[in-house]
């Protein structure tokens, strides 16, 4: 999770000014804030995320301690593929997260034979990702969703309206699941080549290759 720091600075002559930093990782923000407080010229230090939730230093430390043993710092890559000839679909997701101070990657895919278009497969892939997050125990956290589908990401970020009934139903199901899990989503559209891992998983599903696995990532 990234946050920015807001603080009030008081000069030696008593003049006060409000400052705001750029976004940075939580651990870095805590170090900066503690350093600022050592100057003795700052007050009202708080942290703000992109959803406008705010914490004091004590509250943010408590939050980090509370989630340490649970999956957090979650990023999801998703993709859906559709074969027009067989009317079948492949769904893929790669989920990156941190737990107990270690980094992990979960990869999963799924073959589906009841969808009608590539756009529907993309929606289904995102919904499939949410089901995997639920099994993983992810809840009440910000999560980054990264994909190459303009339709899905622009619909869910409310950049575009959802017109087709089938796609609107998928969007509704996704929003309901998001609320159930307490997930605060951010969406990132990337070129197809930057979503290669999820794309391969979806293609493997179409080819009848099941992928299920979690791997610890070591730098």
XYZ file of N, CA, C and O in Angstrom:
876
model
N 0.842 -1.194 0.000
C 0.000 0.000 0.000
C 0.878 1.246 0.000
O 1.873 1.307 0.727
N 0.501 2.223 -0.795
C 1.194 3.513 -0.823
C 0.361 4.569 -0.107
O -0.870 4.550 -0.162
N 1.043 5.475 0.550
C 0.374 6.589 1.237
C 1.185 7.852 1.004
O 2.350 7.797 0.594
N 0.587 8.977 1.260
C 1.323 10.241 1.302
C 1.284 10.773 2.728
O 0.448 10.355 3.535
N 2.201 11.649 3.017
C 2.297 12.218 4.364
C 1.822 13.669 4.337
O 2.200 14.431 3.449
N 1.011 14.034 5.303
C 0.615 15.434 5.497
C 1.101 15.861 6.876
O 0.963 15.118 7.849
N 1.708 17.041 6.969
C 2.152 17.511 8.265
C 2.179 19.036 8.301
O 2.300 19.698 7.280
N 2.040 19.555 9.496
C 2.115 20.991 9.727
C 3.516 21.325 10.241
O 3.989 20.727 11.204
N 4.175 22.237 9.546
C 5.526 22.662 9.948
C 5.441 24.014 10.643
O 4.777 24.933 10.167
N 6.143 24.114 11.767
C 6.178 25.384 12.508
C 7.619 25.892 12.532
O 8.527 25.206 13.022
N 7.827 27.081 11.971
C 9.179 27.656 11.904
C 9.593 28.161 13.282
O 8.753 28.337 14.171
N 10.897 28.428 13.480
C 11.365 28.946 14.779
C 10.656 30.230 15.196
O 10.542 30.527 16.385
N 10.173 31.019 14.226
C 9.480 32.266 14.552
C 7.968 32.099 14.671
O 7.237 33.073 14.830
N 7.489 30.855 14.570
C 6.078 30.592 14.809
C 5.199 30.514 13.582
O 3.997 30.262 13.692
N 5.746 30.731 12.382
C 4.939 30.628 11.164
C 4.637 29.158 10.871
O 5.505 28.296 11.019
N 3.413 28.877 10.454
C 3.006 27.498 10.193
C 2.624 27.314 8.727
O 2.007 28.197 8.119
N 3.005 26.165 8.166
C 2.655 25.821 6.785
C 2.312 24.339 6.720
O 2.917 23.511 7.404
N 1.330 24.010 5.872
C 0.934 22.616 5.686
C 1.675 22.051 4.477
O 1.689 22.657 3.408
N 2.297 20.893 4.637
C 3.035 20.237 3.565
C 2.429 18.867 3.272
O 1.876 18.216 4.157
N 2.595 18.457 2.024
C 2.104 17.137 1.602
C 3.165 16.502 0.707
O 3.654 17.130 -0.225
N 3.513 15.256 0.986
C 4.532 14.550 0.218
C 3.911 13.855 -0.998
O 2.684 13.833 -1.164
N 4.759 13.262 -1.813
C 4.294 12.373 -2.857
C 3.944 11.022 -2.232
O 4.318 10.731 -1.095
N 3.246 10.174 -3.003
C 2.942 8.831 -2.521
C 4.219 8.018 -2.400
O 5.145 8.169 -3.193
N 4.246 7.137 -1.399
C 5.387 6.249 -1.204
C 4.920 5.016 -0.438
O 3.845 5.022 0.177
N 5.686 3.929 -0.449
C 5.320 2.738 0.324
C 5.182 3.062 1.811
O 5.874 3.949 2.328
N 4.311 2.326 2.485
C 4.014 2.606 3.891
C 5.264 2.586 4.764
O 5.467 3.471 5.596
N 6.110 1.566 4.594
C 7.301 1.453 5.439
C 8.198 2.677 5.288
O 8.729 3.204 6.273
N 8.355 3.152 4.059
C 9.169 4.343 3.814
C 8.515 5.575 4.433
O 9.193 6.426 5.025
N 7.198 5.680 4.305
C 6.473 6.828 4.861
C 6.626 6.904 6.373
O 6.785 7.993 6.947
N 6.591 5.754 7.044
C 6.763 5.748 8.496
C 8.154 6.250 8.892
O 8.295 7.031 9.836
N 9.174 5.814 8.157
C 10.538 6.267 8.456
C 10.671 7.776 8.277
O 11.272 8.467 9.110
N 10.100 8.292 7.178
C 10.169 9.730 6.910
C 9.425 10.508 7.990
O 9.911 11.532 8.498
N 8.234 10.035 8.345
C 7.426 10.741 9.342
C 8.113 10.772 10.706
O 8.109 11.793 11.395
N 8.702 9.641 11.098
C 9.408 9.607 12.382
C 10.612 10.553 12.377
O 10.918 11.187 13.384
N 11.273 10.655 11.226
C 12.397 11.576 11.106
C 11.924 13.026 11.194
O 12.580 13.877 11.806
N 10.779 13.303 10.560
C 10.215 14.651 10.630
C 9.893 15.045 12.073
O 10.151 16.176 12.507
N 9.340 14.098 12.825
C 8.960 14.400 14.203
C 10.182 14.691 15.077
O 10.093 15.444 16.046
N 11.326 14.103 14.729
C 12.546 14.326 15.513
C 13.018 15.782 15.430
O 13.774 16.238 16.287
N 12.595 16.492 14.395
C 13.005 17.897 14.258
C 12.375 18.770 15.323
O 12.860 19.863 15.619
N 11.250 18.316 15.885
C 10.550 19.111 16.884
C 9.762 20.264 16.298
O 9.212 21.083 17.038
N 9.697 20.345 14.969
C 8.996 21.462 14.322
C 7.789 21.008 13.508
O 7.265 21.768 12.707
N 7.401 19.794 13.692
C 6.228 19.293 12.961
C 5.144 18.871 13.948
O 5.427 18.467 15.079
N 3.923 18.976 13.504
C 2.795 18.493 14.293
C 1.693 18.056 13.327
O 1.754 18.314 12.122
N 0.708 17.383 13.867
C -0.438 16.904 13.078
C 0.012 16.051 11.897
O -0.478 16.191 10.774
N 0.978 15.157 12.147
C 1.443 14.260 11.084
C 0.403 13.170 10.862
O -0.048 12.519 11.803
N 0.020 12.975 9.602
C -0.923 11.897 9.292
C -0.618 11.341 7.915
O 0.055 11.962 7.091
N -1.134 10.143 7.684
C -0.924 9.440 6.425
C -2.264 9.299 5.719
O -3.286 9.015 6.346
N -2.259 9.481 4.398
C -3.496 9.427 3.615
C -3.276 8.500 2.415
O -2.268 8.625 1.708
N -4.210 7.558 2.199
C -4.103 6.698 1.020
C -4.968 7.262 -0.096
O -5.614 8.305 0.050
N -5.001 6.569 -1.224
C -5.727 7.075 -2.392
C -7.236 7.015 -2.231
O -7.976 7.542 -3.051
N -7.708 6.373 -1.141
C -9.137 6.324 -0.865
C -9.526 7.335 0.202
O -10.631 7.299 0.737
N -8.570 8.222 0.553
C -8.759 9.280 1.545
C -8.942 8.762 2.970
O -9.450 9.483 3.832
N -8.550 7.516 3.234
C -8.468 7.039 4.615
C -7.203 7.621 5.220
O -6.196 7.778 4.536
N -7.249 7.957 6.498
C -6.080 8.578 7.116
C -5.758 7.918 8.453
O -6.640 7.370 9.130
N -4.456 7.957 8.815
C -3.977 7.364 10.059
C -2.936 8.266 10.696
O -2.197 8.967 10.011
N -2.842 8.171 12.018
C -1.696 8.721 12.730
C -0.567 7.691 12.637
O -0.773 6.572 12.158
N 0.627 8.061 13.110
C 1.742 7.117 13.103
C 1.392 5.874 13.930
O 1.614 4.740 13.494
N 0.819 6.072 15.100
C 0.454 4.945 15.963
C -0.579 4.048 15.286
O -0.460 2.811 15.322
N -1.580 4.656 14.657
C -2.622 3.874 14.005
C -2.082 3.086 12.822
O -2.456 1.926 12.598
N -1.174 3.701 12.054
C -0.631 3.012 10.887
C 0.263 1.848 11.310
O 0.242 0.784 10.690
N 1.041 2.023 12.368
C 1.851 0.920 12.872
C 0.968 -0.230 13.337
O 1.282 -1.408 13.104
N -0.135 0.100 13.981
C -1.075 -0.931 14.424
C -1.702 -1.665 13.257
O -1.873 -2.886 13.288
N -2.019 -0.914 12.204
C -2.598 -1.517 10.990
C -1.610 -2.490 10.359
O -1.963 -3.619 10.003
N -0.349 -2.076 10.225
C 0.667 -2.933 9.617
C 0.907 -4.186 10.444
O 1.074 -5.280 9.896
N 0.922 -4.041 11.769
C 1.115 -5.207 12.629
C -0.046 -6.176 12.499
O 0.144 -7.396 12.496
N -1.253 -5.619 12.330
C -2.445 -6.460 12.231
C -2.492 -7.288 10.961
O -3.033 -8.402 10.954
N -1.937 -6.761 9.852
C -2.008 -7.483 8.581
C -0.747 -8.289 8.277
O -0.688 -8.976 7.253
N 0.248 -8.227 9.163
C 1.531 -8.865 8.868
C 1.384 -10.350 8.567
O 2.054 -10.885 7.670
N 0.515 -11.051 9.304
C 0.378 -12.494 9.117
C -0.635 -12.850 8.037
O -0.824 -14.032 7.752
N -1.287 -11.861 7.475
C -2.261 -12.092 6.409
C -1.687 -11.632 5.067
O -0.786 -10.796 5.023
N -2.210 -12.146 3.944
C -1.748 -11.659 2.635
C -2.033 -10.166 2.486
O -3.139 -9.707 2.757
N -1.029 -9.405 2.048
C -1.198 -7.967 1.843
C -0.245 -7.517 0.742
O 0.473 -8.331 0.171
N -0.268 -6.217 0.423
C 0.480 -5.705 -0.738
C 0.145 -6.542 -1.974
O 1.031 -7.064 -2.655
N -1.144 -6.665 -2.237
C -1.629 -7.603 -3.257
C -1.752 -6.939 -4.633
O -2.338 -5.858 -4.762
N -1.203 -7.601 -5.646
C -1.343 -7.190 -7.037
C -1.837 -8.381 -7.849
O -1.294 -9.482 -7.728
N -2.860 -8.152 -8.659
C -3.469 -9.218 -9.456
C -3.333 -8.908 -10.941
O -3.738 -7.836 -11.399
N -2.771 -9.856 -11.689
C -2.773 -9.808 -13.152
C -3.818 -10.807 -13.627
O -3.823 -11.960 -13.180
N -4.699 -10.388 -14.521
C -5.754 -11.288 -14.990
C -5.899 -11.195 -16.503
O -5.585 -10.184 -17.124
N -6.404 -12.282 -17.099
C -6.651 -12.278 -18.541
C -7.632 -13.386 -18.882
O -7.669 -14.432 -18.221
N -8.420 -13.132 -19.914
C -9.357 -14.137 -20.406
C -9.192 -14.323 -21.904
O -8.980 -13.346 -22.632
N -9.240 -15.556 -22.354
C -9.133 -15.853 -23.779
C -10.382 -16.573 -24.269
O -10.994 -17.329 -23.504
N -10.742 -16.344 -25.528
C -11.965 -16.943 -26.074
C -11.669 -17.529 -27.448
O -11.073 -16.868 -28.301
N -12.068 -18.775 -27.653
C -11.896 -19.466 -28.934
C -13.231 -19.448 -29.670
O -14.192 -20.101 -29.248
N -13.290 -18.688 -30.775
C -14.548 -18.554 -31.515
C -15.006 -19.873 -32.124
O -16.212 -20.114 -32.269
N -14.069 -20.729 -32.485
C -14.435 -21.996 -33.128
C -15.081 -22.982 -32.164
O -16.073 -23.636 -32.492
N -14.523 -23.085 -30.976
C -15.044 -24.052 -30.000
C -15.999 -23.416 -28.990
O -16.619 -24.129 -28.197
N -16.097 -22.064 -29.022
C -16.926 -21.326 -28.052
C -16.500 -21.623 -26.612
O -17.337 -21.650 -25.690
N -15.225 -21.845 -26.417
C -14.713 -22.111 -25.074
C -13.775 -20.985 -24.651
O -13.272 -20.224 -25.480
N -13.535 -20.909 -23.345
C -12.727 -19.817 -22.800
C -11.688 -20.341 -21.822
O -11.872 -21.377 -21.181
N -10.615 -19.579 -21.705
C -9.597 -19.858 -20.697
C -9.416 -18.626 -19.832
O -9.340 -17.504 -20.335
N -9.377 -18.831 -18.528
C -9.201 -17.737 -17.580
C -7.874 -17.919 -16.858
O -7.500 -19.041 -16.502
N -7.162 -16.828 -16.644
C -5.880 -16.912 -15.954
C -5.672 -15.764 -14.995
O -6.113 -14.643 -15.259
N -5.005 -16.038 -13.880
C -4.655 -14.964 -12.943
C -3.339 -15.290 -12.247
O -3.039 -16.453 -11.956
N -2.560 -14.266 -12.028
C -1.320 -14.361 -11.258
C -1.427 -13.338 -10.134
O -1.628 -12.148 -10.394
N -1.334 -13.808 -8.905
C -1.535 -12.957 -7.736
C -0.233 -12.863 -6.948
O 0.323 -13.882 -6.516
N 0.257 -11.651 -6.787
C 1.480 -11.399 -6.033
C 1.110 -10.778 -4.686
O 0.277 -9.871 -4.625
N 1.728 -11.274 -3.607
C 1.382 -10.755 -2.289
C 2.525 -10.989 -1.307
O 3.482 -11.725 -1.593
N 2.417 -10.342 -0.156
C 3.392 -10.484 0.922
C 2.672 -11.051 2.142
O 1.540 -10.658 2.447
N 3.341 -11.979 2.832
C 2.773 -12.557 4.049
C 3.909 -12.987 4.969
O 4.867 -13.646 4.522
N 3.823 -12.596 6.232
C 4.861 -12.916 7.207
C 6.257 -12.502 6.725
O 7.249 -13.217 6.933
N 6.322 -11.365 6.060
C 7.605 -10.833 5.617
C 8.181 -11.496 4.378
O 9.298 -11.172 3.972
N 7.445 -12.403 3.753
C 7.916 -13.082 2.554
C 6.991 -12.770 1.370
O 5.803 -12.527 1.558
N 7.564 -12.795 0.167
C 6.801 -12.503 -1.058
C 6.419 -13.809 -1.753
O 7.222 -14.745 -1.830
N 5.194 -13.832 -2.287
C 4.686 -15.034 -2.944
C 4.011 -14.682 -4.262
O 3.578 -13.547 -4.480
N 3.897 -15.712 -5.110
C 3.121 -15.600 -6.342
C 2.215 -16.822 -6.448
O 2.673 -17.962 -6.371
N 0.931 -16.572 -6.614
C -0.050 -17.634 -6.843
C -0.476 -17.584 -8.301
O -0.853 -16.518 -8.805
N -0.429 -18.716 -8.996
C -0.880 -18.793 -10.387
C -2.008 -19.814 -10.497
O -1.906 -20.926 -9.978
N -3.092 -19.411 -11.182
C -4.246 -20.303 -11.347
C -4.871 -20.053 -12.710
O -4.855 -18.937 -13.232
N -5.437 -21.095 -13.290
C -6.218 -20.907 -14.511
C -7.448 -21.810 -14.489
O -7.580 -22.671 -13.601
N -8.335 -21.601 -15.445
C -9.601 -22.337 -15.457
C -10.164 -22.390 -16.869
O -10.174 -21.380 -17.571
N -10.621 -23.567 -17.279
C -11.303 -23.740 -18.564
C -12.795 -23.557 -18.355
O -13.379 -24.094 -17.416
N -13.431 -22.787 -19.239
C -14.875 -22.513 -19.142
C -15.493 -22.675 -20.519
O -14.918 -22.228 -21.525
N -16.682 -23.286 -20.590
C -17.308 -23.519 -21.902
C -18.695 -22.896 -22.039
O -19.479 -23.287 -22.891
N -18.987 -21.878 -21.208
C -20.339 -21.322 -21.238
C -20.367 -19.823 -21.529
O -21.404 -19.179 -21.354
N -19.258 -19.257 -21.977
C -19.202 -17.821 -22.247
C -19.392 -17.561 -23.737
O -19.258 -18.458 -24.564
N -19.687 -16.298 -24.093
C -20.084 -16.000 -25.474
C -19.154 -15.057 -26.222
O -19.332 -14.855 -27.417
N -18.165 -14.469 -25.545
C -17.299 -13.506 -26.225
C -16.002 -13.333 -25.460
O -15.887 -13.731 -24.295
N -15.040 -12.700 -26.106
C -13.771 -12.429 -25.440
C -13.951 -11.439 -24.296
O -13.318 -11.584 -23.239
N -14.810 -10.444 -24.474
C -15.057 -9.483 -23.401
C -15.644 -10.163 -22.172
O -15.270 -9.855 -21.034
N -16.550 -11.117 -22.411
C -17.139 -11.838 -21.277
C -16.071 -12.679 -20.582
O -16.068 -12.798 -19.349
N -15.151 -13.257 -21.356
C -14.067 -14.037 -20.768
C -13.170 -13.156 -19.897
O -12.678 -13.594 -18.848
N -12.957 -11.917 -20.322
C -12.132 -10.995 -19.531
C -12.806 -10.679 -18.190
O -12.160 -10.655 -17.139
N -14.111 -10.431 -18.241
C -14.851 -10.202 -16.993
C -14.787 -11.438 -16.096
O -14.571 -11.338 -14.882
N -14.999 -12.605 -16.701
C -14.976 -13.845 -15.930
C -13.611 -14.065 -15.289
O -13.517 -14.581 -14.164
N -12.544 -13.667 -15.993
C -11.194 -13.820 -15.443
C -11.002 -12.949 -14.205
O -10.380 -13.377 -13.224
N -11.536 -11.738 -14.232
C -11.424 -10.872 -13.059
C -12.233 -11.438 -11.896
O -11.777 -11.454 -10.742
N -13.430 -11.945 -12.196
C -14.252 -12.548 -11.145
C -13.568 -13.787 -10.574
O -13.580 -14.027 -9.357
N -12.952 -14.575 -11.439
C -12.181 -15.748 -11.018
C -11.043 -15.330 -10.083
O -10.771 -15.992 -9.074
N -10.397 -14.218 -10.390
C -9.327 -13.686 -9.537
C -9.855 -13.355 -8.145
O -9.189 -13.620 -7.136
N -11.040 -12.778 -8.094
C -11.642 -12.436 -6.794
C -11.933 -13.684 -5.972
O -11.765 -13.697 -4.746
N -12.376 -14.744 -6.635
C -12.620 -16.001 -5.925
C -11.315 -16.547 -5.344
O -11.303 -17.080 -4.224
N -10.221 -16.406 -6.099
C -8.925 -16.852 -5.600
C -8.459 -15.983 -4.427
O -7.867 -16.487 -3.470
N -8.729 -14.690 -4.489
C -8.382 -13.813 -3.373
C -9.148 -14.210 -2.112
O -8.594 -14.197 -1.006
N -10.404 -14.568 -2.293
C -11.214 -15.000 -1.145
C -10.629 -16.265 -0.520
O -10.517 -16.372 0.702
N -10.246 -17.239 -1.352
C -9.639 -18.472 -0.846
C -8.307 -18.200 -0.158
O -7.939 -18.875 0.804
N -7.608 -17.193 -0.642
C -6.310 -16.829 -0.080
C -6.463 -16.113 1.259
O -5.519 -16.056 2.054
N -7.657 -15.578 1.512
C -7.898 -14.866 2.762
C -7.667 -13.372 2.684
O -7.482 -12.702 3.699
N -7.692 -12.830 1.455
C -7.510 -11.384 1.278
C -8.823 -10.670 1.579
O -9.862 -11.020 1.008
N -8.803 -9.695 2.464
C -10.025 -8.954 2.799
C -9.662 -7.593 3.381
O -8.631 -7.411 4.008
N -10.545 -6.644 3.125
C -10.424 -5.290 3.661
C -9.029 -4.700 3.448
O -8.378 -4.195 4.376
N -8.598 -4.780 2.175
C -7.299 -4.253 1.788
C -7.390 -3.594 0.418
O -8.246 -3.962 -0.389
N -6.490 -2.661 0.124
C -6.386 -2.172 -1.252
C -5.724 -3.238 -2.116
O -4.786 -3.902 -1.678
N -6.226 -3.425 -3.327
C -5.675 -4.421 -4.255
C -5.548 -3.785 -5.637
O -6.489 -3.133 -6.112
N -4.393 -3.991 -6.299
C -4.187 -3.523 -7.673
C -4.600 -4.633 -8.637
O -4.155 -5.769 -8.518
N -5.457 -4.278 -9.599
C -5.866 -5.208 -10.639
C -5.289 -4.716 -11.962
O -5.586 -3.601 -12.396
N -4.484 -5.557 -12.585
C -3.788 -5.174 -13.811
C -4.215 -6.102 -14.943
O -4.209 -7.323 -14.804
N -4.636 -5.512 -16.067
C -5.053 -6.304 -17.215
C -4.901 -5.515 -18.499
O -4.523 -4.348 -18.485
N -5.206 -6.183 -19.625
C -5.068 -5.521 -20.925
C -6.409 -5.287 -21.614
O -6.456 -4.959 -22.793
N -7.518 -5.484 -20.865
C -8.846 -5.290 -21.440
C -9.346 -3.871 -21.169
O -9.700 -3.533 -20.034
N -9.394 -3.042 -22.215
C -9.931 -1.697 -22.055
C -11.386 -1.736 -21.613
O -11.817 -0.927 -20.788
N -12.148 -2.666 -22.168
C -13.579 -2.751 -21.855
C -13.788 -2.971 -20.360
O -14.512 -2.227 -19.685
N -13.157 -4.002 -19.807
C -13.355 -4.335 -18.395
C -12.862 -3.219 -17.482
O -13.593 -2.755 -16.600
N -11.631 -2.769 -17.688
C -11.056 -1.802 -16.764
C -11.708 -0.433 -16.870
O -11.898 0.258 -15.858
N -12.071 -0.022 -18.062
C -12.757 1.267 -18.200
C -14.186 1.208 -17.690
O -14.709 2.212 -17.189
N -14.827 0.042 -17.804
C -16.166 -0.106 -17.227
C -16.098 -0.035 -15.702
O -16.863 0.707 -15.073
N -15.208 -0.823 -15.111
C -15.161 -0.907 -13.657
C -14.659 0.375 -13.017
O -15.021 0.693 -11.876
N -13.827 1.124 -13.710
C -13.374 2.418 -13.180
C -14.344 3.541 -13.542
O -14.078 4.713 -13.263
N -15.461 3.147 -14.184
C -16.558 4.066 -14.546
C -16.137 5.112 -15.568
O -16.731 6.181 -15.650
N -15.116 4.775 -16.362
C -14.735 5.647 -17.476
C -15.731 5.484 -18.623
O -16.027 6.434 -19.343
N -16.202 4.249 -18.811
C -17.178 3.938 -19.853
C -18.434 3.357 -19.219
O -18.363 2.686 -18.179
N -19.600 3.568 -19.842
C -20.818 2.919 -19.351
C -20.850 1.455 -19.788
O -20.251 1.074 -20.789
N -21.540 0.620 -19.016
C -21.734 -0.781 -19.391
C -23.085 -0.881 -20.091
O -24.126 -0.669 -19.484
N -23.064 -1.213 -21.381
C -24.280 -1.231 -22.178
C -24.838 -2.649 -22.332
O -26.028 -2.886 -22.136
N -23.975 -3.607 -22.679
C -24.445 -4.969 -22.928
C -24.896 -5.633 -21.628
O -24.207 -5.580 -20.615
N -26.040 -6.290 -21.687
C -26.642 -6.874 -20.485
C -25.742 -7.918 -19.846
O -25.562 -7.937 -18.624
N -25.167 -8.817 -20.666
C -24.318 -9.871 -20.112
C -23.109 -9.291 -19.389
O -22.721 -9.768 -18.316
N -22.507 -8.260 -19.970
C -21.340 -7.642 -19.345
C -21.735 -6.862 -18.093
O -20.991 -6.837 -17.105
N -22.911 -6.247 -18.134
C -23.401 -5.516 -16.959
C -23.615 -6.477 -15.790
O -23.338 -6.145 -14.632
N -24.102 -7.684 -16.104
C -24.301 -8.687 -15.052
C -22.972 -9.092 -14.420
O -22.870 -9.258 -13.202
N -21.944 -9.247 -15.262
C -20.619 -9.577 -14.731
C -20.088 -8.437 -13.862
O -19.515 -8.667 -12.791
N -20.262 -7.203 -14.327
C -19.801 -6.042 -13.557
C -20.480 -5.996 -12.194
O -19.841 -5.708 -11.169
N -21.782 -6.296 -12.166
C -22.519 -6.316 -10.899
C -21.984 -7.399 -9.967
O -21.817 -7.173 -8.762
N -21.721 -8.584 -10.516
C -21.200 -9.687 -9.700
C -19.829 -9.328 -9.110
O -19.547 -9.623 -7.949
N -19.025 -8.679 -9.911
C -17.690 -8.280 -9.448
C -17.790 -7.243 -8.340
O -17.100 -7.335 -7.316
N -18.655 -6.266 -8.511
C -18.807 -5.229 -7.492
C -19.337 -5.802 -6.184
O -18.913 -5.396 -5.097
N -20.263 -6.755 -6.285
C -20.794 -7.398 -5.081
C -19.694 -8.149 -4.341
O -19.563 -8.055 -3.114
N -18.890 -8.900 -5.094
C -17.807 -9.661 -4.464
C -16.761 -8.724 -3.850
O -16.224 -8.997 -2.767
N -16.472 -7.622 -4.527
C -15.540 -6.637 -3.972
C -16.027 -6.151 -2.607
O -15.261 -6.056 -1.644
N -17.317 -5.840 -2.520
C -17.880 -5.330 -1.270
C -17.875 -6.404 -0.193
O -17.617 -6.115 0.980
N -18.169 -7.647 -0.577
C -18.152 -8.740 0.389
C -16.776 -8.892 1.028
O -16.662 -9.139 2.229
N -15.743 -8.753 0.216
C -14.372 -8.928 0.702
C -13.783 -7.644 1.279
O -12.702 -7.672 1.871
N -14.477 -6.536 1.098
C -13.957 -5.263 1.593
C -12.743 -4.787 0.825
O -11.914 -4.044 1.353
N -12.635 -5.193 -0.432
C -11.473 -4.830 -1.247
C -11.631 -3.427 -1.811
O -12.697 -3.062 -2.308
N -10.566 -2.650 -1.733
C -10.521 -1.313 -2.310
C -9.694 -1.414 -3.596
O -8.470 -1.427 -3.542
N -10.352 -1.494 -4.754
C -9.616 -1.774 -5.988
C -9.029 -0.534 -6.656
O -9.603 0.556 -6.605
N -7.880 -0.725 -7.272
C -7.372 0.227 -8.245
C -7.098 -0.563 -9.512
O -6.682 -1.726 -9.449
N -7.351 0.062 -10.656
C -7.259 -0.641 -11.933
C -6.158 -0.026 -12.789
O -6.025 1.192 -12.857
N -5.404 -0.899 -13.435
C -4.298 -0.438 -14.277
C -4.354 -1.155 -15.624
O -4.277 -2.393 -15.676
N -4.494 -0.387 -16.680
C -4.520 -0.939 -18.034
C -3.107 -0.978 -18.590
O -2.400 0.028 -18.575
N -2.692 -2.154 -19.076
C -1.339 -2.304 -19.624
C -1.430 -2.902 -21.027
O -2.434 -3.525 -21.389
N -0.386 -2.748 -21.845
C -0.368 -3.411 -23.150
C -0.378 -4.926 -22.974
O 0.057 -5.447 -21.942
N -0.836 -5.624 -23.982
C -0.944 -7.083 -23.903
C 0.395 -7.737 -23.553
O 0.463 -8.693 -22.775
N 1.491 -7.210 -24.120
C 2.805 -7.801 -23.875
C 3.225 -7.666 -22.413
O 4.087 -8.414 -21.930
N 2.645 -6.707 -21.702
C 2.962 -6.520 -20.284
C 2.095 -7.386 -19.387
O 2.246 -7.362 -18.164
N 1.180 -8.127 -19.996
C 0.290 -9.011 -19.234
C 0.510 -10.462 -19.670
O -0.396 -11.283 -19.649
N 1.751 -10.753 -20.046
C 2.068 -12.048 -20.636
C 1.817 -13.237 -19.735
O 1.389 -14.300 -20.200
N 2.065 -13.088 -18.437
C 1.901 -14.224 -17.532
C 0.448 -14.676 -17.454
O 0.137 -15.870 -17.590
N -0.458 -13.719 -17.256
C -1.881 -14.066 -17.192
C -2.386 -14.558 -18.540
O -3.220 -15.469 -18.619
N -1.871 -13.975 -19.628
C -2.256 -14.406 -20.979
C -1.851 -15.858 -21.211
O -2.628 -16.659 -21.749
N -0.645 -16.237 -20.808
C -0.194 -17.626 -20.963
C -1.057 -18.585 -20.154
O -1.400 -19.682 -20.623
N -1.426 -18.172 -18.948
C -2.274 -19.018 -18.116
C -3.633 -19.254 -18.773
O -4.167 -20.371 -18.759
N -4.208 -18.188 -19.359
C -5.499 -18.329 -20.046
C -5.366 -19.242 -21.262
O -6.224 -20.102 -21.513
N -4.280 -19.091 -22.029
C -4.055 -19.928 -23.207
C -3.852 -21.384 -22.813
O -4.362 -22.310 -23.467
N -3.117 -21.610 -21.734
C -2.916 -22.974 -21.255
C -4.229 -23.616 -20.850
O -4.453 -24.810 -21.099
N -5.121 -22.840 -20.241
C -6.431 -23.370 -19.872
C -7.212 -23.787 -21.113
O -7.849 -24.847 -21.139
N -7.159 -22.969 -22.163
C -7.829 -23.307 -23.426
C -7.275 -24.591 -24.028
O -7.997 -25.352 -24.683
N -5.995 -24.832 -23.792
C -5.347 -26.024 -24.328
C -5.429 -27.225 -23.387
O -4.766 -28.245 -23.613
N -6.237 -27.091 -22.329
C -6.436 -28.215 -21.423
C -5.334 -28.417 -20.400
O -5.242 -29.478 -19.788
N -4.499 -27.405 -20.187
C -3.404 -27.501 -19.216
C -3.800 -26.750 -17.949
O -3.945 -25.529 -17.962
N -3.981 -27.482 -16.859
C -4.359 -26.868 -15.591
C -3.118 -26.405 -14.842
O -2.152 -27.169 -14.693
N -3.155 -25.171 -14.366
C -2.050 -24.616 -13.594
C -2.559 -24.187 -12.220
O -3.498 -23.401 -12.117
N -1.943 -24.726 -11.189
C -2.254 -24.317 -9.815
C -0.964 -24.375 -9.018
O -0.358 -25.444 -8.923
N -0.553 -23.261 -8.485
C 0.686 -23.308 -7.715
C 1.017 -21.998 -7.033
O 0.692 -20.922 -7.548
N 1.655 -22.117 -5.873
C 2.128 -20.947 -5.146
C 3.625 -21.081 -4.953
O 4.121 -22.162 -4.588
N 4.347 -20.001 -5.209
C 5.798 -20.028 -5.123
C 6.293 -18.851 -4.297
O 5.821 -17.723 -4.462
N 7.240 -19.134 -3.396
C 7.879 -18.036 -2.679
C 8.887 -17.378 -3.607
O 9.659 -18.047 -4.292
N 8.867 -16.063 -3.641
C 9.759 -15.303 -4.509
C 10.955 -14.827 -3.712
O 10.808 -14.105 -2.723
N 12.135 -15.231 -4.129
C 13.354 -14.866 -3.420
C 14.183 -13.950 -4.310
O 14.459 -14.273 -5.479
N 14.546 -12.814 -3.794
C 15.338 -11.854 -4.564
C 16.773 -12.360 -4.743
O 17.335 -12.980 -3.861
